[in-house]
Tab-separated table of C-alpha atoms and ligand atoms in Angstrom:
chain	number	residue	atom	x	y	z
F	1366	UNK	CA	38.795	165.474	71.754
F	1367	UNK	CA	42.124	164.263	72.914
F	1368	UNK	CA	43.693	161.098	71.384
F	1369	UNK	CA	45.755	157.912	72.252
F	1370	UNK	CA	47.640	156.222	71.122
F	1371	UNK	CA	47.845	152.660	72.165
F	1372	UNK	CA	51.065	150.527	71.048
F	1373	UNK	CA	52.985	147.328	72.123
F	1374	UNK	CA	50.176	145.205	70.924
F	1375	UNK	CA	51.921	141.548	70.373
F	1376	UNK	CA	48.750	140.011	68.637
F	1377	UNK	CA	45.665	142.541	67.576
F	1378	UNK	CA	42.314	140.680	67.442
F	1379	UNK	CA	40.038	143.291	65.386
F	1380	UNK	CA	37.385	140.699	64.295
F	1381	UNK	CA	37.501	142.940	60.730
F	1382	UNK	CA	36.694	140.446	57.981
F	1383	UNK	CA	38.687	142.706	55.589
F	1384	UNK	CA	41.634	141.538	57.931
F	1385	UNK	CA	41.040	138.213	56.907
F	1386	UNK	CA	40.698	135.036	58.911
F	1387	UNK	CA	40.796	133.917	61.690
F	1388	UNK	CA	39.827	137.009	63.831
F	1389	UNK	CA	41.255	139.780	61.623
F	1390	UNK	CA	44.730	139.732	63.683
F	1391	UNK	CA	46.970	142.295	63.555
F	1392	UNK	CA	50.847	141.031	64.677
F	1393	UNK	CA	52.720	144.293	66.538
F	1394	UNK	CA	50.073	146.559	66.317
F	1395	UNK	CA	48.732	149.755	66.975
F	1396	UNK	CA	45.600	151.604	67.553
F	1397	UNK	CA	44.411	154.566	68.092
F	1398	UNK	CA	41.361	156.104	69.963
F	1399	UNK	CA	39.555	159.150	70.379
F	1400	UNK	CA	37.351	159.837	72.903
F	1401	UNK	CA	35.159	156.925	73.193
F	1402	UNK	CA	35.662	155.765	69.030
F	1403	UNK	CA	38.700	154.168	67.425
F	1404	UNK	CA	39.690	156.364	64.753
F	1405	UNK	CA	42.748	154.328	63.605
F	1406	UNK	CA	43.729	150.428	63.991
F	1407	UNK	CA	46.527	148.937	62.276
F	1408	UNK	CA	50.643	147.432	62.243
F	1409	UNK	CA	52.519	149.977	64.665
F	1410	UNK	CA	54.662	150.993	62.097
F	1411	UNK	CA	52.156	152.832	60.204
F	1412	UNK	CA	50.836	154.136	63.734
F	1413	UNK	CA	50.453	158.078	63.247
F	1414	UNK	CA	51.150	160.469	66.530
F	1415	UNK	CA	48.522	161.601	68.619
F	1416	UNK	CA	48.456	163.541	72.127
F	1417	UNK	CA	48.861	160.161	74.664
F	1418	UNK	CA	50.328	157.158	74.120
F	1419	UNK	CA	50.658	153.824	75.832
F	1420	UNK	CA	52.577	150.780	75.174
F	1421	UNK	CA	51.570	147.805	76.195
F	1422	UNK	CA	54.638	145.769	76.311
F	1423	UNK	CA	53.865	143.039	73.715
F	1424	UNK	CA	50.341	142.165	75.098
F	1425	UNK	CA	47.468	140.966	73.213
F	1426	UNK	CA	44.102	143.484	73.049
F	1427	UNK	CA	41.157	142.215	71.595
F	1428	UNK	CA	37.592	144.218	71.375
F	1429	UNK	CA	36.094	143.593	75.013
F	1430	UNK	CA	33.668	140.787	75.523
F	1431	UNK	CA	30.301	141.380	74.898
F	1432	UNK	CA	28.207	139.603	77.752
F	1433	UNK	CA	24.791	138.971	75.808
F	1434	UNK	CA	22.934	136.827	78.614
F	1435	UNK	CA	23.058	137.732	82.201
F	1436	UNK	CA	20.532	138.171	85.457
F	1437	UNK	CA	22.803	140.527	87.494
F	1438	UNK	CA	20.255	142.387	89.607
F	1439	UNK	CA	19.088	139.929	92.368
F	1440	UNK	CA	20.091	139.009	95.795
F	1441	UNK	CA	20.907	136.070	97.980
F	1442	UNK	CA	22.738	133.383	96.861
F	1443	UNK	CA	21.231	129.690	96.337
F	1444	UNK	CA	24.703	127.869	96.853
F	1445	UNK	CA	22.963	124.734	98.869
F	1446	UNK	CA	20.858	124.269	95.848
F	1447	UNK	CA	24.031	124.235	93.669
F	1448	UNK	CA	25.506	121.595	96.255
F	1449	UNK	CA	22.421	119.489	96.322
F	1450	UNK	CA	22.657	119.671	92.519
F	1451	UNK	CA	26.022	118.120	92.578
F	1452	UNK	CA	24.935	115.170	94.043
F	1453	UNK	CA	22.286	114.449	91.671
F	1454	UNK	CA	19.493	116.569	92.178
F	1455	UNK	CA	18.473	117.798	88.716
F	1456	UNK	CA	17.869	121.696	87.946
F	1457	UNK	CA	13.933	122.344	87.411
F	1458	UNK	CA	13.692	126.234	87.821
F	1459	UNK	CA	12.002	125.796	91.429
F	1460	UNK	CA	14.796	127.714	92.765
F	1461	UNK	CA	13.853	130.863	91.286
F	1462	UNK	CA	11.341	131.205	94.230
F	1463	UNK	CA	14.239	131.748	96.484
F	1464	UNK	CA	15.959	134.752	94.282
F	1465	UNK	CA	12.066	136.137	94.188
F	1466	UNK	CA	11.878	136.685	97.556
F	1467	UNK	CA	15.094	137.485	98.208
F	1468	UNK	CA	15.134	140.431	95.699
F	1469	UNK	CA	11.706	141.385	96.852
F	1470	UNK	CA	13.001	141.954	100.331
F	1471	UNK	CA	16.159	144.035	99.192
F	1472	UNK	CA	16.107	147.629	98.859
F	1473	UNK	CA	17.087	149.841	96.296
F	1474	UNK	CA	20.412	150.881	97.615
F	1475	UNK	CA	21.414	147.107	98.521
F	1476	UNK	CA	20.057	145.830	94.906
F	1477	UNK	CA	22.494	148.741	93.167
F	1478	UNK	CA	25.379	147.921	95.442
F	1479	UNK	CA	25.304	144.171	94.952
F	1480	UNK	CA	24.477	145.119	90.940
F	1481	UNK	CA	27.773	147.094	90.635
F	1482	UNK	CA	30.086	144.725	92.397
F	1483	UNK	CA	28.817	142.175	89.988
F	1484	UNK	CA	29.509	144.825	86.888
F	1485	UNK	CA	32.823	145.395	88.157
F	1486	UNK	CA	33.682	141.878	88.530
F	1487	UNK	CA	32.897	141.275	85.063
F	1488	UNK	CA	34.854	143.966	83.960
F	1489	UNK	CA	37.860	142.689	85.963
F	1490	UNK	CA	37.610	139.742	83.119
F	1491	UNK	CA	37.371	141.741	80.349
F	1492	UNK	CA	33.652	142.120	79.462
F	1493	UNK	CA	32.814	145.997	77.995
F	1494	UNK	CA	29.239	145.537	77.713
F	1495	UNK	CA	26.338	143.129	79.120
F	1496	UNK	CA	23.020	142.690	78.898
F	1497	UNK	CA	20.790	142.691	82.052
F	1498	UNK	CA	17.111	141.132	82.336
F	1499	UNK	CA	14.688	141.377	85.072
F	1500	UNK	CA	12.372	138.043	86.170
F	1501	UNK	CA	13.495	138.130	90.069
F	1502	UNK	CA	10.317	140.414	90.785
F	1503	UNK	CA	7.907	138.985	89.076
F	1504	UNK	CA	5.193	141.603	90.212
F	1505	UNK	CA	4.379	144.794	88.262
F	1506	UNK	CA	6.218	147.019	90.739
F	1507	UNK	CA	9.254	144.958	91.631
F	1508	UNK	CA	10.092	143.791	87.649
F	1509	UNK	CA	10.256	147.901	86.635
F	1510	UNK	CA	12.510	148.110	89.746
F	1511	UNK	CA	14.920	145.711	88.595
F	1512	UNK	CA	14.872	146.997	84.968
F	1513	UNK	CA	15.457	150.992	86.458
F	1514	UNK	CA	18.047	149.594	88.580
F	1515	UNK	CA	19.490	147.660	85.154
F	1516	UNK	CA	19.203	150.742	83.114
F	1517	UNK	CA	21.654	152.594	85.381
F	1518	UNK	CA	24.684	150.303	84.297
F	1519	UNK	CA	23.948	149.090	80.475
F	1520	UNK	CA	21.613	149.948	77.544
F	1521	UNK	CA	20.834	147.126	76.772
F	1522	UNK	CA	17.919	145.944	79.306
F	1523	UNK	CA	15.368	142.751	79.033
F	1524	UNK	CA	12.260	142.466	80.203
F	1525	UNK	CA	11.636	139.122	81.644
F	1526	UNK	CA	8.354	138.966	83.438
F	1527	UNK	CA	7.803	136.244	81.606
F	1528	UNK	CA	9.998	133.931	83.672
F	1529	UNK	CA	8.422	131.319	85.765
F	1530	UNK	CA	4.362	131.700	87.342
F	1531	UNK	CA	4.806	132.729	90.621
F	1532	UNK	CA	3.845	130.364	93.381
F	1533	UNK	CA	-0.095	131.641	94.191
F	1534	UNK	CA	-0.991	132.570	91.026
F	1535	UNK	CA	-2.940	130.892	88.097
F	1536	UNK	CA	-1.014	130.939	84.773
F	1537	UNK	CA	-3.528	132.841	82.586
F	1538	UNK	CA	-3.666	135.696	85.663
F	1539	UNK	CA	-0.234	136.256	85.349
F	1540	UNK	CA	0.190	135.894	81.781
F	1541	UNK	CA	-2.398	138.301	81.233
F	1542	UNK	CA	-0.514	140.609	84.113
F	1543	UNK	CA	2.965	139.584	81.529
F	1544	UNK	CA	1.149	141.076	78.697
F	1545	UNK	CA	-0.525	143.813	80.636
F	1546	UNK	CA	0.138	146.386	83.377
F	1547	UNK	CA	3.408	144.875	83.759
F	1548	UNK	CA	4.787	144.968	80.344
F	1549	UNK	CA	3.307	148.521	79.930
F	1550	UNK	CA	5.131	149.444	83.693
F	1551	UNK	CA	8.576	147.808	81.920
F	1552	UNK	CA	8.363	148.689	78.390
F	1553	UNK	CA	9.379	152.090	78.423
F	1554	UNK	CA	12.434	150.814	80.673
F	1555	UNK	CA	13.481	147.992	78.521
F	1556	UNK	CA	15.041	147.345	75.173
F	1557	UNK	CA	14.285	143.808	74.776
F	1558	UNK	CA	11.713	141.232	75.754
F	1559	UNK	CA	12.417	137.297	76.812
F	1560	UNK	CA	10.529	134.064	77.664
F	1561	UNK	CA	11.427	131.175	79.920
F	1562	UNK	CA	9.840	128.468	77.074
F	1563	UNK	CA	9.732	125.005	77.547
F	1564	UNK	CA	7.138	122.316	77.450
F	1565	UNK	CA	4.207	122.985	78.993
F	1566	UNK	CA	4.057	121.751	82.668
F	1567	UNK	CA	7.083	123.330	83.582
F	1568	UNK	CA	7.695	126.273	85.916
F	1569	UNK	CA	8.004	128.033	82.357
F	1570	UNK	CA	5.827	129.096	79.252
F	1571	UNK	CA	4.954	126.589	76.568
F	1572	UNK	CA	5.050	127.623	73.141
F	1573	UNK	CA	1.452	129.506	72.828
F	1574	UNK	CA	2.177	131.510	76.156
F	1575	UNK	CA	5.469	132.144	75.268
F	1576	UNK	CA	4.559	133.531	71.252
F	1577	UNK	CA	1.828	136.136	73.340
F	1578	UNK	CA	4.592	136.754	75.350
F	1579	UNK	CA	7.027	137.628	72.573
F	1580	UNK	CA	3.680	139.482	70.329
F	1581	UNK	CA	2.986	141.602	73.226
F	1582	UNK	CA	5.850	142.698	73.969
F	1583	UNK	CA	6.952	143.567	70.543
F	1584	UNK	CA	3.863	145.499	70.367
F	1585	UNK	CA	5.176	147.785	73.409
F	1586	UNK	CA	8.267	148.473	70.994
F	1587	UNK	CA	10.832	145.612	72.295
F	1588	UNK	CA	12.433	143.398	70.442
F	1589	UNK	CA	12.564	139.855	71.263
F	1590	UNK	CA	14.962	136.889	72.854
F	1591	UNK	CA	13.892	133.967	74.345
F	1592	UNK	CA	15.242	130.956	76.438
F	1593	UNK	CA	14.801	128.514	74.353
F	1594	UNK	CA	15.856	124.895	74.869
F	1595	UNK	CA	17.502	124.927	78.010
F	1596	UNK	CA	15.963	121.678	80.204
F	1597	UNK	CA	14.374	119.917	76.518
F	1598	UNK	CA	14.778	119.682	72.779
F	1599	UNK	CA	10.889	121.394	73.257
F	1600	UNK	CA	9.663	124.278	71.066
F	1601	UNK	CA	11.907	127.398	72.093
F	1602	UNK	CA	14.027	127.699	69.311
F	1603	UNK	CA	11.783	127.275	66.920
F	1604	UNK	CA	9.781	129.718	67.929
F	1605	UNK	CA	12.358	132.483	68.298
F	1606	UNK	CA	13.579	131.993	65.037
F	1607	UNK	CA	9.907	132.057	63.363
F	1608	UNK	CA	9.519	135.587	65.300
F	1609	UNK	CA	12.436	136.748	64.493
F	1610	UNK	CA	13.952	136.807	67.475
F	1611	UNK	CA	17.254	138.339	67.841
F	1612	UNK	CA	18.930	135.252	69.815
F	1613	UNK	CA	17.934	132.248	70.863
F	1614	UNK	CA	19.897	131.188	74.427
F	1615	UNK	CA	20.541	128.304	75.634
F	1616	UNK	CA	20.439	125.622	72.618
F	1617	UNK	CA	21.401	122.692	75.317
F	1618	UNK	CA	19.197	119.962	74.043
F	1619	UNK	CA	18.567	120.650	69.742
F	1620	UNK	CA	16.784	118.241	67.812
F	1621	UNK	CA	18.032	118.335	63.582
F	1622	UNK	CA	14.942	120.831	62.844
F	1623	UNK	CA	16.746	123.208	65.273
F	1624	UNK	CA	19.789	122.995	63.582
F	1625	UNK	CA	18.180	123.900	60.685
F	1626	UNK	CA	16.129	126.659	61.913
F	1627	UNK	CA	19.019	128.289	63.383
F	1628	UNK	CA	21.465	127.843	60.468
F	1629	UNK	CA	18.723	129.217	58.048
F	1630	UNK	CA	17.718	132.454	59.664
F	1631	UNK	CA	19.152	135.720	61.176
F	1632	UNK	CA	18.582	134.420	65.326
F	1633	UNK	CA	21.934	133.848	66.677
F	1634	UNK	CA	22.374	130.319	68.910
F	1635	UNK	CA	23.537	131.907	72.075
F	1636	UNK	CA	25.421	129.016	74.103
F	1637	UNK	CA	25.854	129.234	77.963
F	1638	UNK	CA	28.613	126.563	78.574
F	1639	UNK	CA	28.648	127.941	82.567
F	1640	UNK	CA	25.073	126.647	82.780
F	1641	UNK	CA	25.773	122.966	81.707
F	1642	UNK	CA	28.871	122.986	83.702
F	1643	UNK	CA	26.600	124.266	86.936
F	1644	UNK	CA	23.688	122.219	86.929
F	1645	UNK	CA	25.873	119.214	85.334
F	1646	UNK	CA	23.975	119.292	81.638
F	1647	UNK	CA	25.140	117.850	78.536
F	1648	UNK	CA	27.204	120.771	76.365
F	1649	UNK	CA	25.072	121.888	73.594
F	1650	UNK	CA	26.294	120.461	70.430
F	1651	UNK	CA	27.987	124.133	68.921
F	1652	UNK	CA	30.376	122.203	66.453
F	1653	UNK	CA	27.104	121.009	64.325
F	1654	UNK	CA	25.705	124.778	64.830
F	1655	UNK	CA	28.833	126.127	63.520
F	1656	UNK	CA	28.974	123.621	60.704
F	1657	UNK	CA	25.814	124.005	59.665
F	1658	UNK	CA	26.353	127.655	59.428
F	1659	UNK	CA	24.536	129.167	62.680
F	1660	UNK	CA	26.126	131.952	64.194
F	1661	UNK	CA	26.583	131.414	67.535
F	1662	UNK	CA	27.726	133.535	70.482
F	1663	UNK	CA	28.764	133.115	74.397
F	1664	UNK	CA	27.376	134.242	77.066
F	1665	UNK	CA	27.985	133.572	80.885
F	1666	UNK	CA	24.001	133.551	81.797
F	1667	UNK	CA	25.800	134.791	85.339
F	1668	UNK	CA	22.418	134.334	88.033
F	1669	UNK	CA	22.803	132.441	91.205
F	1670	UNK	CA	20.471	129.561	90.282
F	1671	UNK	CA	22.236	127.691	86.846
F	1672	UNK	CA	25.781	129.614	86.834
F	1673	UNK	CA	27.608	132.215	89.408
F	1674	UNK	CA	30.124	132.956	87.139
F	1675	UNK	CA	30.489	136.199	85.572
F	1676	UNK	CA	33.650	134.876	83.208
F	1677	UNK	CA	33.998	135.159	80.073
F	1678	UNK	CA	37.470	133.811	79.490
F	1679	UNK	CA	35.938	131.114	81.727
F	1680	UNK	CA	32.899	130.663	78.860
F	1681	UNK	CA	35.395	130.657	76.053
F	1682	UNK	CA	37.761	127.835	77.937
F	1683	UNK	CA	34.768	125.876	78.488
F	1684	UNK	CA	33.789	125.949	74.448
F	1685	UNK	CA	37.196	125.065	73.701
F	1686	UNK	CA	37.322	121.737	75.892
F	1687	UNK	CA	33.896	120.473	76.313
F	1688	UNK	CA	32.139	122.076	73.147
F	1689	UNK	CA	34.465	121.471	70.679
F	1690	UNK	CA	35.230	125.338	69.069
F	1691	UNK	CA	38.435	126.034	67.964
F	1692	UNK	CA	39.863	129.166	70.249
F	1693	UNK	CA	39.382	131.647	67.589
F	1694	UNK	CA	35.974	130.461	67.080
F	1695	UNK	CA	35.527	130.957	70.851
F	1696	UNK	CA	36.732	134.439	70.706
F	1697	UNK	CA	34.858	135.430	67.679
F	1698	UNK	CA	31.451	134.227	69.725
F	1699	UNK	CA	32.566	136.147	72.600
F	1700	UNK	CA	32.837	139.275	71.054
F	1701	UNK	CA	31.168	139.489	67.394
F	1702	UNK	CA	29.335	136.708	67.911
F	1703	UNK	CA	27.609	138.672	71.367
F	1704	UNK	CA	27.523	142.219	69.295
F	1705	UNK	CA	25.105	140.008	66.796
F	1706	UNK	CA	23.034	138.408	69.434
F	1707	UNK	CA	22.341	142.496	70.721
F	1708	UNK	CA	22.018	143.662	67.407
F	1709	UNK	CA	25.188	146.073	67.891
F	1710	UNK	CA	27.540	146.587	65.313
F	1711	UNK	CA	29.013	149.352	67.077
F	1712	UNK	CA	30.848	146.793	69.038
F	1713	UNK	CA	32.709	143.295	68.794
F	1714	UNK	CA	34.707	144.988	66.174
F	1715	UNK	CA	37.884	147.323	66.618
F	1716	UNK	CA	38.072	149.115	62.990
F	1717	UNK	CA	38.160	153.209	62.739
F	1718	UNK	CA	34.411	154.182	63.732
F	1719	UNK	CA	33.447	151.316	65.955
F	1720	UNK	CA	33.410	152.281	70.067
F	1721	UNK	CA	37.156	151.779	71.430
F	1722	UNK	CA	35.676	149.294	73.923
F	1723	UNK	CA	38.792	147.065	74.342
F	1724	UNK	CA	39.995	144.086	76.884
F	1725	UNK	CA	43.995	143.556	77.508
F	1726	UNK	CA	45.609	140.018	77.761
F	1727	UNK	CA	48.369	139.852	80.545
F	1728	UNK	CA	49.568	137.065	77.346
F	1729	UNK	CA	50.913	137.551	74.331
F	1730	UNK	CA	47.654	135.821	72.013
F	1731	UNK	CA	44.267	135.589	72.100
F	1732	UNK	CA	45.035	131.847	72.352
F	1733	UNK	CA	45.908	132.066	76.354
F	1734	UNK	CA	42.209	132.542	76.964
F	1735	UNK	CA	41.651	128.834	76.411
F	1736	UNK	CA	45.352	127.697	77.567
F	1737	UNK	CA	45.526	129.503	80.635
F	1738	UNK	CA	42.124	128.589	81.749
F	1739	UNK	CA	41.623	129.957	85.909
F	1740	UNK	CA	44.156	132.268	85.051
F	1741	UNK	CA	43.315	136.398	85.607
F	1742	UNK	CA	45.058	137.348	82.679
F	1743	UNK	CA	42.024	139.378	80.861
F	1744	UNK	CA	40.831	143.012	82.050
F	1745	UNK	CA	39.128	145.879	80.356
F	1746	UNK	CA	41.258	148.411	79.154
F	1747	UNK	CA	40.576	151.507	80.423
F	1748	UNK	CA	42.099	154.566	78.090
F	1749	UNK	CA	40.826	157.888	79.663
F	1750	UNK	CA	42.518	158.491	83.210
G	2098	LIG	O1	18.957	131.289	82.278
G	2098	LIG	N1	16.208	129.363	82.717
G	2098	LIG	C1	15.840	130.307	83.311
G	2098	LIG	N2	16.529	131.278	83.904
G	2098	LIG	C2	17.888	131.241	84.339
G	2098	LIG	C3	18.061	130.613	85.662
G	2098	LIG	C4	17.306	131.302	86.714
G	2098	LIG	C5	17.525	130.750	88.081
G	2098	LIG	O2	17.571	129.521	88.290
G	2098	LIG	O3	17.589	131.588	88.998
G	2098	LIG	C6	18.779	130.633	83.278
G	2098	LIG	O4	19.320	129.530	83.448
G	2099	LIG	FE1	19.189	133.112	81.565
C-alpha cells in the first residue's frame, strides 16, 4: 500500500483529546496516509518519508465533515413553498406531499443522477461522509427504492417510513404497514431507523406511534434516531433519549427536562441551524446544551422542504452567529460531534488508525469557516490520483 505524505499544513485540526484543547491543533503540520487510514499525524518536522508527498502551502486540513442528517434522494424542488414561507406562511410538513409524488414519478436512473450531483456538491464543501434517509416514498416499494438507491453512495442509510401519513390513508393502516411489510422490505437495506415525532395531530407521529416505530424497527436490527422537537417543545427528545437513541435532531423548541435528558444520557442533540434559517424558526438554544454538558453535533438536514443547503461551513457559520458556539465548538460538532451522532469513531478524528477522510481550507485556520462565511474556501481532500 503506497503512502503520502501530506505537508504544508498551517493549522492541523485532529480533534485528538490527547492534543489537548480546543480541537487537538497541530501548528505546521504533517500527516501521513496510507491507503484509505492515517498511519502518522503530527508537527512536520518529525514528518517521516514515504513514497508521495504533497504540500499544501500553509493551508489548514481538518478531518472532513461528517453530514449526520440529510434527505438527499428525492426530486423536484418546492422553492414557491420556501417563498410563500418567507412571507409568513409557517412550515407544517404539508409539503412533503409534493416531494412524494415527485420522487414517486422519477425513475431510477433520474433519482441516482440527481442523488450524486447532490453528493458531489457536498463534497465540494468539504463533507467526507453523510447520512441518507428515505420518507419521500412512503409505500413499501418506493421507501426500499430510495434506501437501495442511498446505499450506493454511503453506509450509513435510515429508514424513514415513518415520516408523515400519506394523504388517503388512516394512521393505524400505515403505521401497521411502518412496522410491517415495509420495515421488513427496508430493514435489510438500512442501518438506522427514524420518526417524524411531534404532538399528535400533526402530519407526524405522536409519542406512542413514534416508540412502536422506534421498537419495531430495532427489532429488524436498526438502530434508532428520531426527529425530535422540530415544530414544538412536544415529546421527541424525550423519547429518543429513553430508547436510547443514537441522536436526537432537531432540538429547535427544548423545554428544561430536555436539557436534562440530553445532558444526562449518551443521545447526541443534533442541531440543524439551515432549518431555522429556512422556514424562519427560532435557533435552538445549543449554548445551554453545551453548558449543560450535551454533546451536540451539526448537520445540514439538506431536503427541499425546511433547508436546500448541503453546507456545512454554511451550518458551522450559522452556529457561530445566531447560536452562540464558539468556532471551535462549531467545528468540533461538525466533525466529532457528527462521528458521535453515527456512532463512528472511525471518523471525526485524524490520529494514526482512524480513516484519512480529510477536508482542505483555501485559509490558513479552522477559524475562516465562521469568518469567511459564503466563501468556497472548504473541499474534500482527495489523496489517491
Ligand atoms: O427534517 N421534519 C421532517 N422532515 C424534514 C423536512 C421534510 C420536508 O419538508 O420535505 C426535516 O425538516
Ligand atoms: Fe430531517
Amino acid at each position: 500500500m503506497s503512502a503520502v505524505l501530506v505537508t504544508g499544513i498551517g493549522e492541523l485540526v485532529t480533534n485528538d483529546p490527547g492534543r489537548g484543547a480546543p480541537l487537538g491543533l497541530v501548528g505546521s503540520a504533517a500527516l501521513v496516509a496510507e491507503g484509505d487510514r492515517i498511519a502518522w499525524v503530527g508537527p512536520a518536522a518529525a514528518a517521516p518519508a514515504a513514497d508521495r508527498a504533497l504540500d499544501l502551502a500553509g493551508r489548514a486540513v481538518l478531518p472532513g465533515f461528517v453530514d449526520s442528517h440529510s434527505h438527499l434522494v428525492f426530486a423536484g424542488d418546492r422553492a414557491a413553498e420556501f417563498a410563500a414561507r418567507m412571507s409568513g406562511q409557517p412550515y407544517d410538513g404539508g409539503g412533503i406531499a409534493a416531494t412524494v409524488a415527485a420522487t414517486r414519478a422519477a425513475t431510477d436512473a433520474e433519482l441516482r443522477a440527481l442523488l450524486a450531483a447532490r453528493v458531489a456538491e457536498l463534497a465540494a464543501q468539504g463533507t467526507t461522509t453523510v447520512e441518507i434517509k428515505s420518507g419521500y416514498g412512503l409505500d413499501v416499494e418506493d421507501e426500499a427504492r430510495l434506501l437501495r438507491l442511498a446505499g450506493e453512495v454511503t453506509s450509513e442509510t435510515t429508514y424513514l417510513g415513518a415520516h408523515v401519513v400519506p394523504a388517503g390513508r388512516s394512521r393505524e393502516d400505515y403505521l401497521r404497514l411502518v412496522t410491517g411489510r415495509m420495515l421488513a422490505a427496508c430493514a435489510p437495506l438500512a442501518r438506522w431507523v427514524d420518526v417524524f415525532c411531534e404532538p399528535a395531530s400533526s402530519h407526524a407521529f405522536d409519542q406512542d406511534e413514534a416508540r412502536a416505530v422506534l421498537a419495531a424497527g430495532r427489532a429488524a436490527g436498526l438502530l434508532p434516531r428520531v426527529h425530535a422537537n422540530q415544530l414544538s417543545a412536544g415529546p421527541g427528545v424525550r423519547l429518543a433519549v429513553d430508547v436510547g437513541a443514537a441522536s436526537a435532531d432537531h432540538c429547535t423548541y427544548l423545554a428544561p427536562a430536555d436539557v436534562d435528558a440530553l445532558a444526562g444520557s449518551d443521545t447526541v442533540a443534533t442541531l440543524l441551524p439551515g432549518v431555522e434559517f429556512s422556514t424562519r424558526s427560532p435557533y435552538p438554544d445549543a449554548r445551554r446544551l453545551l453548558d449543560a454538558g450535551a454533546t451536540v453535533a451539526l448537520a445540514t438536514d439538506c431536503n427541499p422542504g425546511t433547508c436546500f443547503s448541503s453546507s456545512m461551513p454554511f451550518v458551522v457559520a450559522l452556529a457561530v452567529r445566531e447560536m452562540g458556539m464558539t468556532p471551535a465548538e462549531a467545528v468540533s460538532a461538525a466533525t466529532t460531534g457528527g462521528a458521535r451522532a453515527l456512532r463512528r469513531p472511525d471518523i471525526g478524528v485524524l490520529r494514526p488508525g482512524s480513516r484519512a477522510d480529510l477536508a482542505v481550507l483555501d485559509a490558513p485556520s479552522y477559524l475562516h469557516l465562521a469568518y469567511r462565511p459564503g466563501v468556497p474556501i472548504a473541499r474534500r481532500l482527495v489523496l489517491d490520483g
